[in-house]
PDB file of C-alpha atoms and ligand atoms in Angstrom:
ATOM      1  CA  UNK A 118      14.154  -4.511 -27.063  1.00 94.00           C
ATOM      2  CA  UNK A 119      11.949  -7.216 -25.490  1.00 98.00           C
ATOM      3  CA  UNK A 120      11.837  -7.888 -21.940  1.00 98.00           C
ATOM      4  CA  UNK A 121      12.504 -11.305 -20.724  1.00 98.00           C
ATOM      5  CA  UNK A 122      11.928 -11.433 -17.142  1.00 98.00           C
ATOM      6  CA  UNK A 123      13.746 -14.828 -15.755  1.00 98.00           C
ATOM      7  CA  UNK A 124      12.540 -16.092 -12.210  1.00 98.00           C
ATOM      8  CA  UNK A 125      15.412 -18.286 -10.793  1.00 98.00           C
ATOM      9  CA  UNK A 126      15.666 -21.044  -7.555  1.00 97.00           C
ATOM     10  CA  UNK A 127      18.409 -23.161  -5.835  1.00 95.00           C
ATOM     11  CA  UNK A 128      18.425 -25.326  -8.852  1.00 96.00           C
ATOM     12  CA  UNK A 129      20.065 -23.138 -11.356  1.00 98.00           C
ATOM     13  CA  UNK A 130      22.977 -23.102  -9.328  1.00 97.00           C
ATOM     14  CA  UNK A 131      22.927 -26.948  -8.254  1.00 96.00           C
ATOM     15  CA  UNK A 132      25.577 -27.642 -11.093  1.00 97.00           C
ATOM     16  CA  UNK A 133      27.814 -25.192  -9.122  1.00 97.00           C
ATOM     17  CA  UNK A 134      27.514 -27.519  -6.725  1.00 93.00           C
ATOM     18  CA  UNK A 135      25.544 -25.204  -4.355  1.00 90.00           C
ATOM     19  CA  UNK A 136      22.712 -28.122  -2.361  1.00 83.00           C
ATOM     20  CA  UNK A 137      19.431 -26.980  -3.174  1.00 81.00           C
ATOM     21  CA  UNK A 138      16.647 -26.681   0.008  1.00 77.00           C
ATOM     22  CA  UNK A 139      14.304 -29.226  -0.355  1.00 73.00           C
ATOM     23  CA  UNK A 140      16.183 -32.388  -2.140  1.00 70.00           C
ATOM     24  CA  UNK A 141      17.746 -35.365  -0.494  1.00 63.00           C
ATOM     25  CA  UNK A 142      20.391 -34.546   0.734  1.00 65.00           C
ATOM     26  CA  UNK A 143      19.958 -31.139   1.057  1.00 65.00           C
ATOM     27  CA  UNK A 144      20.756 -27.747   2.977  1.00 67.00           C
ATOM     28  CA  UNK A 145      18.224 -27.897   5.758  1.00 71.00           C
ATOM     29  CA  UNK A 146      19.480 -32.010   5.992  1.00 64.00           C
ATOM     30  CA  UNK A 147      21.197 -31.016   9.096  1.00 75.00           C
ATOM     31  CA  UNK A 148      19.637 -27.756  10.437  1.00 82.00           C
ATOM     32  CA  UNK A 149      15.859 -26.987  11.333  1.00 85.00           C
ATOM     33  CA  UNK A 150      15.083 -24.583   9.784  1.00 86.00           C
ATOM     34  CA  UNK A 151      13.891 -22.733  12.604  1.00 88.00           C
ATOM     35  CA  UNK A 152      17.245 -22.853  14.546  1.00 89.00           C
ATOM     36  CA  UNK A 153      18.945 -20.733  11.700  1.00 92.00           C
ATOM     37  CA  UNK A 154      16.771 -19.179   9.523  1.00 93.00           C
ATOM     38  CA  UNK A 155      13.696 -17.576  11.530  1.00 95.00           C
ATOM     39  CA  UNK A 156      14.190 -14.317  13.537  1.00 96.00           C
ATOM     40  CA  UNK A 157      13.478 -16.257  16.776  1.00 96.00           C
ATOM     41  CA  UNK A 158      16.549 -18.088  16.029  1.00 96.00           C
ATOM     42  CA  UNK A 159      18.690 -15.123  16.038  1.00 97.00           C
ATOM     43  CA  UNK A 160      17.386 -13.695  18.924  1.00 96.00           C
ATOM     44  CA  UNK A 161      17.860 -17.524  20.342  1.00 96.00           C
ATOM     45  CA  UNK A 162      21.522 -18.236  19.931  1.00 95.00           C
ATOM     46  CA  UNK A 163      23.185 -15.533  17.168  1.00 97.00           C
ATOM     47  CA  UNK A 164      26.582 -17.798  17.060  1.00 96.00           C
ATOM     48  CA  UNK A 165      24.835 -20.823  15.311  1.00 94.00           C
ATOM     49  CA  UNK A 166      23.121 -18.224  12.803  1.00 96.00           C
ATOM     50  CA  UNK A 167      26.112 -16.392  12.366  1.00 97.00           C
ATOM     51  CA  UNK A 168      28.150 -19.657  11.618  1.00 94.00           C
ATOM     52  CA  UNK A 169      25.570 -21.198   9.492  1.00 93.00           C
ATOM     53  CA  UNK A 170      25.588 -18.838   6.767  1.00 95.00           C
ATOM     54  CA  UNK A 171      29.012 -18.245   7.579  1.00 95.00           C
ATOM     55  CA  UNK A 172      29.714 -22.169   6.167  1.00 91.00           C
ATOM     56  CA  UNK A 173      27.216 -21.496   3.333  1.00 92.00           C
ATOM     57  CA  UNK A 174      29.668 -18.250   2.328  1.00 95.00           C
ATOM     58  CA  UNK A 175      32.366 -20.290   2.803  1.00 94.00           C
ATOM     59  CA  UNK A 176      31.075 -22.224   0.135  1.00 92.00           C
ATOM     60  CA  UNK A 177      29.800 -20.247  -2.357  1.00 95.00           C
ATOM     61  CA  UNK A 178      33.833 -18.862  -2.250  1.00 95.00           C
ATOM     62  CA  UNK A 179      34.272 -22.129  -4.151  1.00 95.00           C
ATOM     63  CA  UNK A 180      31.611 -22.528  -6.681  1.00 96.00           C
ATOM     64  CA  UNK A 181      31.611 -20.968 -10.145  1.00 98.00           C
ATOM     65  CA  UNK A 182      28.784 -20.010 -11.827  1.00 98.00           C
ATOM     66  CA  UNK A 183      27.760 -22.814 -14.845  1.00 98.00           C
ATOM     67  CA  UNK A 184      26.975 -22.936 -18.202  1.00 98.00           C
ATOM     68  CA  UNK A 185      22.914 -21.704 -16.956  1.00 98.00           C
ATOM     69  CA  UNK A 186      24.041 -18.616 -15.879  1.00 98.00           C
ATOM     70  CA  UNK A 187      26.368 -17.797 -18.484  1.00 98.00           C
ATOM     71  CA  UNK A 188      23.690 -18.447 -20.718  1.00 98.00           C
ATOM     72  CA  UNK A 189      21.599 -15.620 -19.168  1.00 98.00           C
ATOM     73  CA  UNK A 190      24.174 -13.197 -19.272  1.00 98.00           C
ATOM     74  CA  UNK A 191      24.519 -14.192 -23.503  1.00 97.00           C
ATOM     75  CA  UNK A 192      20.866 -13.268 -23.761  1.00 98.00           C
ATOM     76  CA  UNK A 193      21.235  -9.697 -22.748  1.00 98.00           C
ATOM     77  CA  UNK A 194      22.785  -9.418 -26.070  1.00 97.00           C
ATOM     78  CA  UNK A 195      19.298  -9.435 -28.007  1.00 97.00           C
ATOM     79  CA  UNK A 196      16.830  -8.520 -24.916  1.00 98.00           C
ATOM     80  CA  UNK A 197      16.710  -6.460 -22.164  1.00 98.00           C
ATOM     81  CA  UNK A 198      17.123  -9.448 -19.052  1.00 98.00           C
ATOM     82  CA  UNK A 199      15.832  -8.787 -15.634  1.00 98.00           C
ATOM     83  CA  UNK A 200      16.183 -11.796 -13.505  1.00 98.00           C
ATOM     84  CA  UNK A 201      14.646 -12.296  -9.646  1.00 98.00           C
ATOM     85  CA  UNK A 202      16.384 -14.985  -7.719  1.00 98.00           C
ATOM     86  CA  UNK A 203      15.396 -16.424  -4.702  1.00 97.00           C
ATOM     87  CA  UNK A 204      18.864 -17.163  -4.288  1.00 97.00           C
ATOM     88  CA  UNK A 205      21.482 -16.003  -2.328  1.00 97.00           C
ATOM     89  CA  UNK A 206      24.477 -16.252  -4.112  1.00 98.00           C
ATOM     90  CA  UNK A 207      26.037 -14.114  -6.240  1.00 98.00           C
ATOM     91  CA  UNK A 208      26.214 -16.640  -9.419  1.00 98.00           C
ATOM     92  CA  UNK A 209      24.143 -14.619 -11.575  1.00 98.00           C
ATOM     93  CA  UNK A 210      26.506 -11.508 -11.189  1.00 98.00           C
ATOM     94  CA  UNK A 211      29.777 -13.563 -11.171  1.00 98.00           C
ATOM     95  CA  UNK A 212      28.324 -15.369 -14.904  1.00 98.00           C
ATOM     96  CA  UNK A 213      27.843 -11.803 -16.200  1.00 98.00           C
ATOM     97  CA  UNK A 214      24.314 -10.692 -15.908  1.00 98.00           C
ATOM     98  CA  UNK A 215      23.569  -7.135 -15.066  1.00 98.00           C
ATOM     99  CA  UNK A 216      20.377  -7.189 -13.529  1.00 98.00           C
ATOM    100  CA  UNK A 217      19.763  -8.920 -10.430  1.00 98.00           C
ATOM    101  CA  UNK A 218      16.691  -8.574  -7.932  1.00 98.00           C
ATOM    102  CA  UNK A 219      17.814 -10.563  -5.055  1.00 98.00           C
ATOM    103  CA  UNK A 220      14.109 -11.740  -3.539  1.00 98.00           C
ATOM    104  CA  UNK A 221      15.836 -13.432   0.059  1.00 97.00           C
ATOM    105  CA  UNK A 222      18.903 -11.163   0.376  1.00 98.00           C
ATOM    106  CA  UNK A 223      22.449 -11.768   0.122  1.00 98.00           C
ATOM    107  CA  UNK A 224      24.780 -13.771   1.336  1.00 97.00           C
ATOM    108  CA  UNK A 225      28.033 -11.961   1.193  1.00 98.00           C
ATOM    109  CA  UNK A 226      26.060  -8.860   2.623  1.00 98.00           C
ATOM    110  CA  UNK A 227      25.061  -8.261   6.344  1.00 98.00           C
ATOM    111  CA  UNK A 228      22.496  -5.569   7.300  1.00 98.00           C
ATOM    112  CA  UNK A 229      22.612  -3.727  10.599  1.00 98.00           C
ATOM    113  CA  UNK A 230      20.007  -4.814  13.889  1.00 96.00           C
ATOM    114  CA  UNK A 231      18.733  -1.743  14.351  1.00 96.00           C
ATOM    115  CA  UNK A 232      18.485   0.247  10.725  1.00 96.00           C
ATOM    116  CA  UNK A 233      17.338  -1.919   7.930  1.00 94.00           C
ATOM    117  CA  UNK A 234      18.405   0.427   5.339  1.00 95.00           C
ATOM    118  CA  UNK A 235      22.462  -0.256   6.491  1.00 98.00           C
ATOM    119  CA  UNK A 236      23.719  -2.940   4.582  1.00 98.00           C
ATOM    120  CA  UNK A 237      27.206  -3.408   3.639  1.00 98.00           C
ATOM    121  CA  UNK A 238      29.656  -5.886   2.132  1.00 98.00           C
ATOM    122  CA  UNK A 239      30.883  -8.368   4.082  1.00 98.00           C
ATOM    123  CA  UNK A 240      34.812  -9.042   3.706  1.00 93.00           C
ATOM    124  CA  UNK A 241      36.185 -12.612   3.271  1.00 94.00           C
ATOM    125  CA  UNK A 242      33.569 -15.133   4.504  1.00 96.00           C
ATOM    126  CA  UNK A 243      32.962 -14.260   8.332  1.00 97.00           C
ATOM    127  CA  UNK A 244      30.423 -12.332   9.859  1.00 98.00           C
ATOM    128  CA  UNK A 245      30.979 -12.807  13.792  1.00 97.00           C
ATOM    129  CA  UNK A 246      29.363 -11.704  16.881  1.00 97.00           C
ATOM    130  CA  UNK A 247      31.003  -7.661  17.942  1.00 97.00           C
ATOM    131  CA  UNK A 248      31.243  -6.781  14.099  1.00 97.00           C
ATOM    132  CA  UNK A 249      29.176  -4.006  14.597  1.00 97.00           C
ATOM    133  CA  UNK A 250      27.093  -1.176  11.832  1.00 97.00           C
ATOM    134  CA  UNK A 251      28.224   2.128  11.629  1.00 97.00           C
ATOM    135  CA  UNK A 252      25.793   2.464  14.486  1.00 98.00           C
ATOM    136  CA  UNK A 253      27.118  -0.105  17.154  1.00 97.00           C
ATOM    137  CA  UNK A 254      24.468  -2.617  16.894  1.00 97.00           C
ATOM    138  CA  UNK A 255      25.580  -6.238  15.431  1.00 97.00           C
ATOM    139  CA  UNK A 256      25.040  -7.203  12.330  1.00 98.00           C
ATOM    140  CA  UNK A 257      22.870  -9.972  10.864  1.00 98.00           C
ATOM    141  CA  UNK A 258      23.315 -11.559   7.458  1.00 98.00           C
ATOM    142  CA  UNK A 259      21.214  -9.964   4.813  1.00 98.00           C
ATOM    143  CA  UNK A 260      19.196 -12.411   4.618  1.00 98.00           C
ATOM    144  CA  UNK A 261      14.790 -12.724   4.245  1.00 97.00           C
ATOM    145  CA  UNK A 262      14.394 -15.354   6.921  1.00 96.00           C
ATOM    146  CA  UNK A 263      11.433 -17.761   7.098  1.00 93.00           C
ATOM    147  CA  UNK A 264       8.131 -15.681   8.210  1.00 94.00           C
ATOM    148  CA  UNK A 265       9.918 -11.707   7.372  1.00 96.00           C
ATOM    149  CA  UNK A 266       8.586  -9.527   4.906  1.00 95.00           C
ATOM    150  CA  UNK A 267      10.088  -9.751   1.220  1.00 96.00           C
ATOM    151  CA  UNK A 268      10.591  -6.129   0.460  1.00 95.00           C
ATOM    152  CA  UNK A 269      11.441  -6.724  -2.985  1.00 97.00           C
ATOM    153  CA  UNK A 270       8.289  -8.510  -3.802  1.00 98.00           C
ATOM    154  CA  UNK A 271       6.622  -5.301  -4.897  1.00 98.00           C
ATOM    155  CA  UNK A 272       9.551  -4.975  -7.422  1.00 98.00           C
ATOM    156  CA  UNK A 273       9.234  -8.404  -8.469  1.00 98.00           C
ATOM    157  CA  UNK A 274       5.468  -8.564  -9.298  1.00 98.00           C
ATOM    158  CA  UNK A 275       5.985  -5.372 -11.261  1.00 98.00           C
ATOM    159  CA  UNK A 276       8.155  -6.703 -13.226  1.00 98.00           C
ATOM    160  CA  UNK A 277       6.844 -10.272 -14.083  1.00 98.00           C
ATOM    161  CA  UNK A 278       3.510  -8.322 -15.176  1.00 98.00           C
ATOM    162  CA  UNK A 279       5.677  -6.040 -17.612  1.00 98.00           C
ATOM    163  CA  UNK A 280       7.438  -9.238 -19.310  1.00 98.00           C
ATOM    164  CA  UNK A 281       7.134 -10.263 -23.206  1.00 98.00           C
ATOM    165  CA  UNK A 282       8.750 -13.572 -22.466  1.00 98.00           C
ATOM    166  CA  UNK A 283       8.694 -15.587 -18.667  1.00 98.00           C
ATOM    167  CA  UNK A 284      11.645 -17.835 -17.651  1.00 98.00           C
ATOM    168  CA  UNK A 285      11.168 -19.950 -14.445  1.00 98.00           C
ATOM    169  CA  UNK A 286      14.248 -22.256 -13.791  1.00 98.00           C
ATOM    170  CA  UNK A 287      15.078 -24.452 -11.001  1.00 97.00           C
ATOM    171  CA  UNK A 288      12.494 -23.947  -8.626  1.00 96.00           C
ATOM    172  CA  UNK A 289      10.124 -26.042  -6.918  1.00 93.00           C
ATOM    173  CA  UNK A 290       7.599 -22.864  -6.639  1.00 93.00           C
ATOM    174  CA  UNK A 291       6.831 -24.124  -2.489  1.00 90.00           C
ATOM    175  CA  UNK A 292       7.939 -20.681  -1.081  1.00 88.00           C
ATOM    176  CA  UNK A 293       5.466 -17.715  -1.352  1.00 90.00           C
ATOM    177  CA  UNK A 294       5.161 -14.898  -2.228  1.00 92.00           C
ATOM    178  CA  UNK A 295       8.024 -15.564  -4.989  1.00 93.00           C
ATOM    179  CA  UNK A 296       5.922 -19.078  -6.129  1.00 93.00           C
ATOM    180  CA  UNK A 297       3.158 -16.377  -6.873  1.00 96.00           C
ATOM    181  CA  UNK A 298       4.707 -14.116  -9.524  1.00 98.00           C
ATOM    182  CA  UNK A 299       3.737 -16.381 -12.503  1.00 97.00           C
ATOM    183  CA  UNK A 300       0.044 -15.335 -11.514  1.00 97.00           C
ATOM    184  CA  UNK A 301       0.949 -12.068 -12.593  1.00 98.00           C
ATOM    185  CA  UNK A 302       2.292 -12.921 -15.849  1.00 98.00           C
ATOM    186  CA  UNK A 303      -0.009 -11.686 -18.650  1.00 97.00           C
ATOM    187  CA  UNK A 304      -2.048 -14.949 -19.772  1.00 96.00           C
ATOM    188  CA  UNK A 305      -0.666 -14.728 -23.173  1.00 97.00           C
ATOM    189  CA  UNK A 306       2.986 -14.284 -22.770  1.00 97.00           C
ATOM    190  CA  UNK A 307       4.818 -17.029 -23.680  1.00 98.00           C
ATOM    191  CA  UNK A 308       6.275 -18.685 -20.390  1.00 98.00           C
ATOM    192  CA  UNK A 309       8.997 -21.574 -20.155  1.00 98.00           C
ATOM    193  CA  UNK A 310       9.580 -23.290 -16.843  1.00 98.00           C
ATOM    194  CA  UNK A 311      13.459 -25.226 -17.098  1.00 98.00           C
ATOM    195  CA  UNK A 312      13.644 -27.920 -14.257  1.00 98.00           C
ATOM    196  CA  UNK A 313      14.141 -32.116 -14.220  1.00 98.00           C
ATOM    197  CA  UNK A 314      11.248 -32.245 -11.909  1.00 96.00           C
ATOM    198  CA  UNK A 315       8.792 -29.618 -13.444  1.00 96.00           C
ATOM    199  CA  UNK A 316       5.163 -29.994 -14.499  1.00 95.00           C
ATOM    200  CA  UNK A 317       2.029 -27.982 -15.637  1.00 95.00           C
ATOM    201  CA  UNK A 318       1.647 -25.108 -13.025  1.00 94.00           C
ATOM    202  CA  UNK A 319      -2.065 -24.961 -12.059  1.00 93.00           C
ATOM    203  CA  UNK A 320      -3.899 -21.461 -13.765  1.00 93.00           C
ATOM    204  CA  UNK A 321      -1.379 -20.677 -15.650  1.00 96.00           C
ATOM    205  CA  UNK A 322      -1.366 -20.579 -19.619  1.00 95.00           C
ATOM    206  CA  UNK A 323       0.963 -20.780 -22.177  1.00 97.00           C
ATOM    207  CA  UNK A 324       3.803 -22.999 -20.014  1.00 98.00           C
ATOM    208  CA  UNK A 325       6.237 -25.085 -21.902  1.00 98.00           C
ATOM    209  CA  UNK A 326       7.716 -27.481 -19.550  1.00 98.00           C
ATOM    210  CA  UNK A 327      11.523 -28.661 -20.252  1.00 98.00           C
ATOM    211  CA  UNK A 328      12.257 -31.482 -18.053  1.00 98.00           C
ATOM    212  CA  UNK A 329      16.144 -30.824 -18.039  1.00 98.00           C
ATOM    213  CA  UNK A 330      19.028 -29.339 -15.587  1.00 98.00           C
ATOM    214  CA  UNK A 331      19.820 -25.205 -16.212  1.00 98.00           C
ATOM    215  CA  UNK A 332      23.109 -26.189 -17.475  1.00 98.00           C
ATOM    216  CA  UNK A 333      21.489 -28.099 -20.467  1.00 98.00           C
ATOM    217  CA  UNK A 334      17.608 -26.459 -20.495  1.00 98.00           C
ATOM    218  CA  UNK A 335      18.829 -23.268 -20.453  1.00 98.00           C
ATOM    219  CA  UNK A 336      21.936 -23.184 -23.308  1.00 98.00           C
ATOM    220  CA  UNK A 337      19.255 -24.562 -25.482  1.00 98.00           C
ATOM    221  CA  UNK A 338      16.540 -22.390 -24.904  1.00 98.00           C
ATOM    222  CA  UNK A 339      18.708 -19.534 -25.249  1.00 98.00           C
ATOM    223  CA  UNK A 340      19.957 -20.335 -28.480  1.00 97.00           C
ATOM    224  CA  UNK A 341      16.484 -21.125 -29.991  1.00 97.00           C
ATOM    225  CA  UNK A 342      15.630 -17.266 -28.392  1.00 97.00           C
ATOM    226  CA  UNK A 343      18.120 -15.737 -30.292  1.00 95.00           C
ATOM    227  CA  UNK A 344      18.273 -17.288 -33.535  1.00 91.00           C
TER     228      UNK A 344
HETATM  229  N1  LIG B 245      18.597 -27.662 -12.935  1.00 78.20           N
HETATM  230  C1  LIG B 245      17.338 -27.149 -12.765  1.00 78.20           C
HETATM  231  N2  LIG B 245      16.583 -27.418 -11.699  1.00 78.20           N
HETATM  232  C2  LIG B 245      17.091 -28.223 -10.752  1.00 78.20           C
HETATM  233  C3  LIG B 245      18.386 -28.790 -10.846  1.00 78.20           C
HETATM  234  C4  LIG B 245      19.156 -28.478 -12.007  1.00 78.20           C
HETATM  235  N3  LIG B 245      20.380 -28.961 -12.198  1.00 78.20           N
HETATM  236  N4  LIG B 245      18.608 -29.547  -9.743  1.00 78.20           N
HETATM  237  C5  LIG B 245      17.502 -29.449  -8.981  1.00 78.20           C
HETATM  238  N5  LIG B 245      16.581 -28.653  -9.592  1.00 78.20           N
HETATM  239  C6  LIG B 245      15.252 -28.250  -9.129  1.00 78.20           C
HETATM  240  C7  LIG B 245      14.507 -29.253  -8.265  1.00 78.20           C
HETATM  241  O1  LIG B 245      13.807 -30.176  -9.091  1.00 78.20           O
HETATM  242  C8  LIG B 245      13.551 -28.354  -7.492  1.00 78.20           C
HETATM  243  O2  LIG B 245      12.331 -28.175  -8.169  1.00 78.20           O
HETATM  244  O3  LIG B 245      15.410 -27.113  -8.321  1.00 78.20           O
HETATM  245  C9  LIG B 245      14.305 -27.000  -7.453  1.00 78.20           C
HETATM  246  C10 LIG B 245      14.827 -26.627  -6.099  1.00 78.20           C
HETATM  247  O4  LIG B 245      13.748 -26.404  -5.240  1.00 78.20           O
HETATM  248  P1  LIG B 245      13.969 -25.917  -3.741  1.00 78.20           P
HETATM  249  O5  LIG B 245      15.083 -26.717  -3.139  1.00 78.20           O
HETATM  250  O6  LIG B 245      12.662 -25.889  -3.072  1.00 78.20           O
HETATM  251  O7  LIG B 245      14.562 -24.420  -3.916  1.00 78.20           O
HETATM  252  P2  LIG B 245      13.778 -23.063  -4.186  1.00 78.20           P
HETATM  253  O8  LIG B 245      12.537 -23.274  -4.953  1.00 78.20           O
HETATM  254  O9  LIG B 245      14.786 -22.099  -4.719  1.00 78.20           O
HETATM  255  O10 LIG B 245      13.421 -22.635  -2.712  1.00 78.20           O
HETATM  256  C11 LIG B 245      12.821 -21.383  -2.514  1.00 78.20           C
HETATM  257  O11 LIG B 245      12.906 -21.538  -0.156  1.00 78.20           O
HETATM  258  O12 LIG B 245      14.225 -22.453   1.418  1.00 78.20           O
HETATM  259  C12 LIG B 245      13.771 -21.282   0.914  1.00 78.20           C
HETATM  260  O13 LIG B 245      14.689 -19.129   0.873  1.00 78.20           O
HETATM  261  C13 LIG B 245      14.894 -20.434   0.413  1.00 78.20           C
HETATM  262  O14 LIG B 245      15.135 -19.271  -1.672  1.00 78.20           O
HETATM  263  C14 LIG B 245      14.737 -20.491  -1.086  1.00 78.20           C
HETATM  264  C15 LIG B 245      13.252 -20.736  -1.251  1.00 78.20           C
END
C-alpha cells in the first residue's frame, strides 16, 4: 500500500467552526499569546490558562468534524494514511481516521507538572486548579506551548521523509519546526498543498497548489487519488 503522509493546520477544521490562529478574527483576537500559551504564563496566573483552554474544550464539545476530515478517513481505504496535525482537537479521530500524530498536544488531555510521561483523559470539559496526577502535583493541559520542545517532531520528520504522496492542508506554514517537514519530503514525491490562501512554498518541488477550503479541496482530491 502507498503511504500518504497528510500534514494538517487550524484550517482543516475552520468549517467545524473551530477559529483558526492567525486570521481576523481569530483565537489569539482576545488573548496574548503569552498570557496563555507560554510556560511563563502558567507559572504567572494558572486560572486564566486553565480557563482558556478550558473555553476552547468547551468548544470543540460542539463542533463536528466536516466533509475534509471524513475525506481522510475514506482514503485509508486504498493507502496506508498517517496524518500530523498541529491541531488540537480531536476532529481527525472523531471523522474516522486511525492514525493521528498530534504535533502541539491535546486538548481533551492534561499531563501532570512534575512527570511528563503522565497524561490522562480529561472528563467533561474542565481542568481546574487541585485536580491533581496520580502524583499530587496539578495538572496542565497537554498542550506544546509557544517556545517548549515538540517531542513528536522526531516522529514527524520520519515520517514525511518515508511518504509516496505529501498532503499539506490548511496551514499557513508560520510555526516551526512543523512548517519545516516539507523540507524533508523526497524532491520527487508528488506534494499537494489544499488552502484558499496558499502559494508556491520556497525550495520545494513538485507542489500543486489548490486554492480552495478542506471541505471542498480535499473531497476532490481524494476522489481523483482513488479513482
Ligand atoms: N480550508 C483550508 N484552509 C483554510 C480554511 C479552510 N476552510 N480556512 C482558513 N484556512 C487556512 C488559512 O488560509 C491559513 O493559511 O488555514 C491556515 C491557518 O493558519 P494559522 O491560523 O496560522 O494556523 P496553523 O498554521 O495551524 O498554526 C500553526 O501555530 O498558533 C500555533 O500551535 C498553534 O498549531 C498552531 C500553529
Amino acid at each position: 500500500m502507498k503511504k500518504i503522509v497528510v500534514l494538517t493546520g487550524a484550517g482543516i477544521s475552520a468549517e467545524s467552526g473551530i477559529k483558526t490562529f492567525r486570521d481576523s478574527g481569530g483565537l489569539w483576537e482576545e488573548h496574548r499569546i503569552e498570557n496563555v500559551a507560554t510556560y511563563d504564563a502558567w507559572l504567572r496566573n494558572q486560572e486564566l490558562v486553565l480557563e482558556f483552554y478550558n473555553q476552547r474544550r468547551k468548544q470543540l464539545y460542539e463542533c463536528a468534524p466536516n466533509a475534509a476530515h471524513f475525506a481522510l478517513a475514506k482514503l485509508e481505504k486504498k493507502y496506508d494514511v498517517q496524518i500530523i496535525t498541529q491541531n488540537v482537537d480531536d476532529l481527525h479521530e472523531r471523522g474516522g481516521s486511525t492514525k493521528v500524530l498530534h504535533l502541539h498536544g491535546e486538548l481533551k488531555k492534561s499531563r501532570s507538572t512534575v512527570d511528563e510521561n503522565l497524561i490522562y483523559k480529561i472528563n467533561g470539559w474542565e481542568l481546574k486548579k487541585g485536580d491533581c496526577c496520580e502524583k499530587g502535583s496539578q495538572l496542565r493541559p497537554h498542550i506544546v506551548w509557544f517556545g517548549e520542545a515538540v517531542p513528536n517532531i522526531v516522529t514527524a520528520v520520519k515520517l514525511s521523509s518515508k511518504a509516496d504522496i505529501y498532503i499539506v492542508i490548511g496551514t499557513s506554514l508560520n510555526v516551526y519546526p512543523a512548517a519545516a517537514l516539507l523540507n524533508y519530503v523526497p524532491n520527487y514525491i508528488p506534494k499537494y498543498l489544499i488552502d484558499p490562501n496558499g502559494s508556491e512554498v520556497a525550495g520545494i518541488r513538485n507542489l500543486t497548489v489548490i486554492k480552495e477550503k478542506a471541505g471542498k479541496g480535499l473531497p476532490e482530491l481524494v476522489k481523483e487519488l482513488t479513482l
